[in-house]
XYZ file of C-alpha atoms in Angstrom:
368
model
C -38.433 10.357 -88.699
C -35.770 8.632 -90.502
C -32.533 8.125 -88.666
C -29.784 9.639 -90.586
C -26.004 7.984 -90.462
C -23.363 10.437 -88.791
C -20.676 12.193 -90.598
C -17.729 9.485 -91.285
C -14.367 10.450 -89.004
C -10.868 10.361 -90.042
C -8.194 12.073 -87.902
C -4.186 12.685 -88.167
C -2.650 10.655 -85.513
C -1.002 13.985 -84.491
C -4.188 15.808 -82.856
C -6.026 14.085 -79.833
C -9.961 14.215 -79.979
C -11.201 16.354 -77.224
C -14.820 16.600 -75.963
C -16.659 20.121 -76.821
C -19.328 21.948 -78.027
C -19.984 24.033 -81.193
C -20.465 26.968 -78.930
C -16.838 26.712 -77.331
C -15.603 25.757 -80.641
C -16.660 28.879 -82.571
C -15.942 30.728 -79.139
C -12.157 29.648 -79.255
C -11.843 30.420 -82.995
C -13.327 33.817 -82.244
C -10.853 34.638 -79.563
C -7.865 33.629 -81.358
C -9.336 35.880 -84.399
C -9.486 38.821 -81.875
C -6.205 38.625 -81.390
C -4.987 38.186 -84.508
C -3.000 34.771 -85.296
C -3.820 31.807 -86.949
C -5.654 29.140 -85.695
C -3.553 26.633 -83.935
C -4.633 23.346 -85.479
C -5.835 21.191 -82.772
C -8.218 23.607 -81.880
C -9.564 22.031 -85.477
C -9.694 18.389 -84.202
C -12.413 19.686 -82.045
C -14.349 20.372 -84.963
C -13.137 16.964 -86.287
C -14.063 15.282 -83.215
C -17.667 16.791 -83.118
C -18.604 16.582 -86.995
C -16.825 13.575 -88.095
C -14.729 15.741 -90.122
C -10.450 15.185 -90.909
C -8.160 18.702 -89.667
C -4.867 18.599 -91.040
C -1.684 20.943 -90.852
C -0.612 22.753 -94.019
C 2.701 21.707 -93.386
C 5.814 24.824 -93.002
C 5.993 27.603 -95.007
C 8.736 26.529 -97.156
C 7.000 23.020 -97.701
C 3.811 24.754 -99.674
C 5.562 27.580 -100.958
C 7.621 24.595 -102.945
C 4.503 23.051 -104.105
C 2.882 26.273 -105.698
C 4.380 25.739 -109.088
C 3.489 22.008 -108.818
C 0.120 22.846 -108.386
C -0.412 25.235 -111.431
C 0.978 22.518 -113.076
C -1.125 19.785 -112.263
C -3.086 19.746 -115.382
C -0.195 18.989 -117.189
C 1.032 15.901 -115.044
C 0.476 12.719 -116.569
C -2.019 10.040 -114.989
C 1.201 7.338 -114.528
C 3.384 10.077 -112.875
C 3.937 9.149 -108.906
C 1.190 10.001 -106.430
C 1.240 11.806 -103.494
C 1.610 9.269 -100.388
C -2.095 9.920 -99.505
C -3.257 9.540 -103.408
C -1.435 6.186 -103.647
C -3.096 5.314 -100.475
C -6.687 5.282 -101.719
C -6.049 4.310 -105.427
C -8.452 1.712 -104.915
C -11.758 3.800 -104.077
C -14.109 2.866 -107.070
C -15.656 5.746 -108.526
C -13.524 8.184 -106.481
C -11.281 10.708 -108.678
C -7.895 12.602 -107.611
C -8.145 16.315 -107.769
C -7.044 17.021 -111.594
C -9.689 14.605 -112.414
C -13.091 15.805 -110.971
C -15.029 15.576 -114.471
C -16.450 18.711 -114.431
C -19.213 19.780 -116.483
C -19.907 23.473 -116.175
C -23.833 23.725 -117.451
C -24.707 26.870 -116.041
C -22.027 29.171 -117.944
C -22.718 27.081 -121.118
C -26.625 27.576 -121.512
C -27.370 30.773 -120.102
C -26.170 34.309 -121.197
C -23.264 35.840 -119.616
C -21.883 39.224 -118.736
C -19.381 40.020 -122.383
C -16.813 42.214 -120.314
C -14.112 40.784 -118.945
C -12.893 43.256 -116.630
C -12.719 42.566 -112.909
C -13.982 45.815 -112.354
C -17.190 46.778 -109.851
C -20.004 47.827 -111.966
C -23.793 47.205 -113.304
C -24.187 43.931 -115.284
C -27.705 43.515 -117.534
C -28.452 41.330 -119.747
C -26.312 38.377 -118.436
C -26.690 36.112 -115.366
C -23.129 36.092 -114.240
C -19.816 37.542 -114.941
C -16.556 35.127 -115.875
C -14.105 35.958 -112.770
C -10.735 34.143 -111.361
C -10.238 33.914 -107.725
C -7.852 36.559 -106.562
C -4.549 34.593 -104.855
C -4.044 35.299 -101.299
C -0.359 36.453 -100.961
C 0.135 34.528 -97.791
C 0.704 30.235 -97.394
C -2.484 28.648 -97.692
C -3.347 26.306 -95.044
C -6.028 23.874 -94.686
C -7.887 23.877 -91.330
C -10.469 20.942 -91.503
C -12.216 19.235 -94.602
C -14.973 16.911 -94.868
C -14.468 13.264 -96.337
C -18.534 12.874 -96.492
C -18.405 15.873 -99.224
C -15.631 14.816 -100.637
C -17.281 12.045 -101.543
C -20.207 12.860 -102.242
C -18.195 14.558 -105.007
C -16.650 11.513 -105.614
C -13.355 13.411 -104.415
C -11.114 10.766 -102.838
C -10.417 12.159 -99.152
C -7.486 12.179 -98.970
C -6.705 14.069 -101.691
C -7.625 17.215 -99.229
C -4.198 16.208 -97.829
C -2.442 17.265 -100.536
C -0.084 20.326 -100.789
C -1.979 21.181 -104.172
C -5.184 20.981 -102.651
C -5.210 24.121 -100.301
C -3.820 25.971 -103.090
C -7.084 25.786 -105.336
C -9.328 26.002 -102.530
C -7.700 29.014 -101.613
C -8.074 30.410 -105.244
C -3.806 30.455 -105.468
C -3.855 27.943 -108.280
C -6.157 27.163 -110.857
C -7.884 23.363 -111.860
C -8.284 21.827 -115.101
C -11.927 21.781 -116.289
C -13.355 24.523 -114.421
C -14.748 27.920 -115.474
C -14.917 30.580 -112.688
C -17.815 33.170 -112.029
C -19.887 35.124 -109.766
C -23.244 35.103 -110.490
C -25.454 38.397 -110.421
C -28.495 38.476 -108.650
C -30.896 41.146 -106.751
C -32.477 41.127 -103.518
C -33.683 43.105 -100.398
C -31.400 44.316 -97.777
C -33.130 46.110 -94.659
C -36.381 45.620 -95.556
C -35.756 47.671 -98.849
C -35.231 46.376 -102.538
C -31.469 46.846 -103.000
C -31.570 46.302 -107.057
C -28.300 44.677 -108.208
C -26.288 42.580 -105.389
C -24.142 39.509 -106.938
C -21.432 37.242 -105.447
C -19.156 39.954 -104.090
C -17.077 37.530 -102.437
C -17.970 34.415 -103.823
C -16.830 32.449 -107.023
C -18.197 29.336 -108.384
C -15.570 27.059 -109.918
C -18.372 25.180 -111.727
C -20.065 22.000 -111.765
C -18.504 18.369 -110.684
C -20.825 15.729 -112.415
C -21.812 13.498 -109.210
C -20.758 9.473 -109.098
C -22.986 6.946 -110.413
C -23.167 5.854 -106.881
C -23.760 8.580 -104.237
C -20.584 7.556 -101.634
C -23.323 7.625 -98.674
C -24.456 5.355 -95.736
C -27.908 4.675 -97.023
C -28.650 3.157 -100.241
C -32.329 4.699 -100.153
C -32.054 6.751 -103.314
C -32.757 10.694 -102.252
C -31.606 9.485 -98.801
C -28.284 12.492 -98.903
C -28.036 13.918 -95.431
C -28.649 17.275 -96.197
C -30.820 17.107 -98.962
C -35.099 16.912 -99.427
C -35.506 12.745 -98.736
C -37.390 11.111 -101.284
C -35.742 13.516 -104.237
C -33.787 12.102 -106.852
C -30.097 12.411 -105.455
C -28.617 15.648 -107.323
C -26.698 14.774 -110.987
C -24.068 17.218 -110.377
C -22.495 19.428 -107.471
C -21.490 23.287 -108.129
C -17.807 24.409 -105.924
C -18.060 27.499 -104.611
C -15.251 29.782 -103.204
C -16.475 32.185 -100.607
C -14.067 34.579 -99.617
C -11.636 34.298 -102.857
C -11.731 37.796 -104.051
C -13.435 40.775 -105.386
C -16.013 40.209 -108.188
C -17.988 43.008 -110.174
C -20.151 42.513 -107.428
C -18.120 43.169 -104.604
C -19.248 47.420 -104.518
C -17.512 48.754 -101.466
C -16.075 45.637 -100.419
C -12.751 43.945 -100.325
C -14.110 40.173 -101.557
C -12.969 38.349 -98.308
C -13.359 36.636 -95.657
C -11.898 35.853 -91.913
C -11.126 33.019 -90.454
C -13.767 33.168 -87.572
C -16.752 33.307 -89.657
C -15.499 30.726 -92.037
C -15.405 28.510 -89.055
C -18.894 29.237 -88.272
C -20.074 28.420 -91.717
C -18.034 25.034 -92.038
C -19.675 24.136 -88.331
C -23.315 25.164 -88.934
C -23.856 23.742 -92.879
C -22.069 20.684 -91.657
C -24.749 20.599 -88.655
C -27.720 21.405 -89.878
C -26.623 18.505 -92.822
C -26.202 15.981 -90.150
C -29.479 17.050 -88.531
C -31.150 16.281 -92.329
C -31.487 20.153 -92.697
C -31.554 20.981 -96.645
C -28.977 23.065 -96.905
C -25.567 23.844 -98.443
C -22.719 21.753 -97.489
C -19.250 22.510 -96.936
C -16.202 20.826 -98.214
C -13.195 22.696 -96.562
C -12.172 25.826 -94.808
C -8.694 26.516 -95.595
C -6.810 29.358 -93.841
C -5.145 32.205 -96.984
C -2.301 33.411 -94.815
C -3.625 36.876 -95.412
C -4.821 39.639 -92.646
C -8.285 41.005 -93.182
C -8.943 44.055 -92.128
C -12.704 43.510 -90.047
C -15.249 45.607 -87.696
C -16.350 42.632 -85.761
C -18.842 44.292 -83.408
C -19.940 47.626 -85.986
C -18.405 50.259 -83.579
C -15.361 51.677 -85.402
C -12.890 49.275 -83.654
C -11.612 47.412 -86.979
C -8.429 45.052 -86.471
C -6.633 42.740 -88.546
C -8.037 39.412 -87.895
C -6.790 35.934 -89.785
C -8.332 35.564 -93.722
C -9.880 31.899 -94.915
C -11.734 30.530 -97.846
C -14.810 28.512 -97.899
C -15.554 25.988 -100.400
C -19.297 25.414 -100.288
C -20.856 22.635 -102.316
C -24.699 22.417 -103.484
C -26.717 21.282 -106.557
C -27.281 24.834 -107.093
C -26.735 28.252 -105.944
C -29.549 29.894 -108.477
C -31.432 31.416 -105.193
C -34.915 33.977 -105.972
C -33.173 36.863 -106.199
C -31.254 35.345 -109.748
C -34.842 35.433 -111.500
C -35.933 38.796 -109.671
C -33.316 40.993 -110.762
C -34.177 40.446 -114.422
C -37.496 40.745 -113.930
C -37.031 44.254 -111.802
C -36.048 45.599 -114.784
C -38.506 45.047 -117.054
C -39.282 43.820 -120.864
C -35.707 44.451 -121.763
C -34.926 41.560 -119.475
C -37.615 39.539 -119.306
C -36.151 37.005 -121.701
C -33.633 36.263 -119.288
C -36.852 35.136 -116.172
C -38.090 32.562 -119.013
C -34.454 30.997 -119.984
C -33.244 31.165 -116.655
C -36.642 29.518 -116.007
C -36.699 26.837 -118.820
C -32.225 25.824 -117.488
C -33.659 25.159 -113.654
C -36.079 22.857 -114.532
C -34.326 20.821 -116.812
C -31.572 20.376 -114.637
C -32.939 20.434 -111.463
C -36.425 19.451 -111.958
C -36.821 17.160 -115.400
C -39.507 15.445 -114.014
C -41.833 18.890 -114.562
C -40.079 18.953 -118.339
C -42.717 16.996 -120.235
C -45.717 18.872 -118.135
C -43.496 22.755 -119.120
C -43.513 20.995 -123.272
C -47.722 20.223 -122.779
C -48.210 23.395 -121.799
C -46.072 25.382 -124.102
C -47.621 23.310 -127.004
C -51.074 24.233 -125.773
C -50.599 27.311 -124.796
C -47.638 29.035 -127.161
C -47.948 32.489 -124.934
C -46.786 30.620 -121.941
C-alpha cells in the first residue's frame, strides 16, 4: 500500500501544540457545546496539532464587525490595492490565487435544468435538479476555528488567505464572493429503511465550482496520487464549495438550516482523517464558528439547549450522490429526461474517458 504524505502544519505562534486524541478532541468540543459558549481557541490547536491543520482567532468583535463592509466589497477592490499582511506574505505562491480570485467556473447550474422560482420558501421542486439559494447571514461575529492549508491548496487557495477578516465572513455565508452562484441541490433518498421521496440540501449550499490548478499543490507528483481521492484516477479538473450549515433552503422542511459547533468539529476531524488515511471521501476546508445559538436536542429526549452555531465548508469534485438521479426517476416519464441529462453532465465531467464509448453506443443504438 502506498504511503501517503501527512497533512502539511502551520500554527499561530500564539497556541502551543498539545498531544491528544480525536476522541478527547471531539469530547472537549462536545462539553463546551453542552454548556453553551464558544470554543476557546486552543482547544483548536489540538486539532491543528493532530491533522496538520492552521487554528486561528477571529480577532474581537469590533475588529470583524469593521471588516463586514470590506468584505461585500471585495469584488470591487482593485488587484494593485494593498494586501492584507498575510496576502502580501505569500504573493509569491505560483499558481495560488487570493480569495476574490478563485476562477470559478460553475458547470453544474449552467448545463442542467434548474428549479424557475426564486423564492426561499420550503416546498416540492420537479423538473429541475437544484434550486438557486443565498446563504442566510448569521447575525452573530463569525469566527474561524481551524482551516486546512492542504485544501486550500488543493484549490489553489493561498493559505493564508483563511487568515483574513474577509474570509470567515463568506465561509460563514455573511458576505458574498465574486464568481459564484449559490444552490442546494434536490435529491431523494431513503430514510429508516423507507423511500422518503423528495429530500434536498436542507442545510447545505454549494457556492459552485473552483477550476483546480494546473498543478495539484500536493506531496506526490504521481498523477491521481490526492490523499483522499481513488489513486490511479485522473486528479479532479475542478472542486465544488459547499456550505453546510448556512441556512434554510427549499429543502430544509421542518428544519432551521443549521448547524452547531460540536458536530461541525466532528465533520472537519473525521473527512480530514479518513483523507489522510487515503479514504475517498469529502474533504474539508474550514469550520468557522457564526456567533449564533442553535437551538439542539443532542441526545433525542426533549432536553433541547442552546448550543454554539458553525459552518462547514466541504470541498469535493462532486456532490451529485444516487439519490440526485433517483428522485427523477421515482417519478416517472415526466422526469425521465432529467436521469439521461443528468446522466450524459456526470460523465463528461467526471468521467470523459467513457465519452467516446456513451457516442458509439448512442450512434449504434439511437434508443439508448
Amino acid at each position: 500500500m502506498q504511503r501517503l504524505s501527512r497533512p502539511t502544519f502551520s500554527e499561530p505562534s500564539h497556541h502551543r501544540s498539545m498531544p491528544c486524541s480525536v476522541g478527547s478532541l471531539l469530547a472537549a468540543g462536545r462539553r463546551v457545546a453542552v454548556a453553551g459558549k464558544a470554543l476557546h481557541t486552543p482547544l483548536c490547536a489540538v486539532a491543528a496539532a493532530r491533522m496538520g491543520h492552521a487554528s486561528m482567532r477571529g480577532g474581537s468583535g469590533s475588529q470583524v464587525s469593521m471588516h463586514r463592509q470590506r468584505a461585500m466589497a471585495s469584488a470591487a477592490s482593485p488587484a494593485g490595492q494593498q494586501a492584507p499582511q498575510a496576502v502580501a506574505q505569500s504573493a509569491t505562491a505560483g499558481d495560488l490565487k487570493r480569495l476574490e480570485d478563485l476562477p470559478w467556473d460553475n458547470s453544474f447550474v449552467r448545463e442542467l435544468p434548474g428549479d424557475p422560482e426564486r423564492k426561499n420558501v420550503v416546498r416540492q421542486v420537479t423538473g429541475a435538479l437544484y434550486s438557486r439559494v443565498h446563504p442566510t447571514p448569521p447575525s452573530g461575529e463569525p469566527r474561524v476555528v481551524a482551516y486546512s492549508r492542504q485544501v486550500a491548496e488543493l484549490i489553489g487557495l493561498q493559505p493564508l488567505e483563511c487568515e483574513r477578516p474577509e474570509f470567515g465572513l463568506v465561509m460563514a455565508g455573511a458576505a458574498g464572493l465574486p464568481g459564484t452562484e449559490p444552490y442546494a441541490q434536490c435529491y431523494g433518498g431513503h430514510q429508516f429503511g423507507q423511500w422518503a421521496g423528495q429530500l434536498g440540501d436542507g442545510r447545505a449550499i454549494t457556492l459552485g465550482e473552483v477550476a483546480a490548478p494546473a498543478a495539484p499543490q500536493q506531496a506526490s507528483s504521481t498523477p491521481g496520487d490526492t490523499p483522499g481521492y481513488i489513486p490511479g484516477a485522473p486528479p479532479p479538473a475542478r472542486w465544488e464549495l459547499q456550505l453546510k450549515g448556512a441556512g434554510k433552503t427549499p429543502y430544509s422542511r421542518r428544519a432551521d438550516g443549521r448547524a452547531v459547533l460540536r458536530s461541525s468539529i466532528r465533520e472537519y476531524v473525521a473527512s480530514e482523517a479518513m483523507a489522510a488515511l487515503g479514504v475517498p471521501t469529502t474533504r474539508a476546508l474550514c469550520c468557522v464558528a457564526t456567533g449564533d445559538q442553535v437551538l439542539r436536542d443532542m441526545f433525542y429526549n426533549g432536553d433541547a439547549k442552546w448550543e454554539p452555531g458553525a459552518v462547514v465548508c466541504r470541498v469535493a469534485p462532486s456532490f451529485v450522490r444516487f439519490g440526485t438521479f433517483q428522485l427523477p426517476a421515482s417519478r416517472g416519464q415526466g422526469e425521465e429526461a432529467l436521469v439521461r441529462t443528468l446522466a450524459d453532465y456526470v460523465i463528461r465531467r467526471h468521467f470523459p474517458r467513457l465519452a467516446p464509448r456513451l457516442a458509439t453506443a448512442a450512434t449504434a443504438d439511437p434508443a439508448t
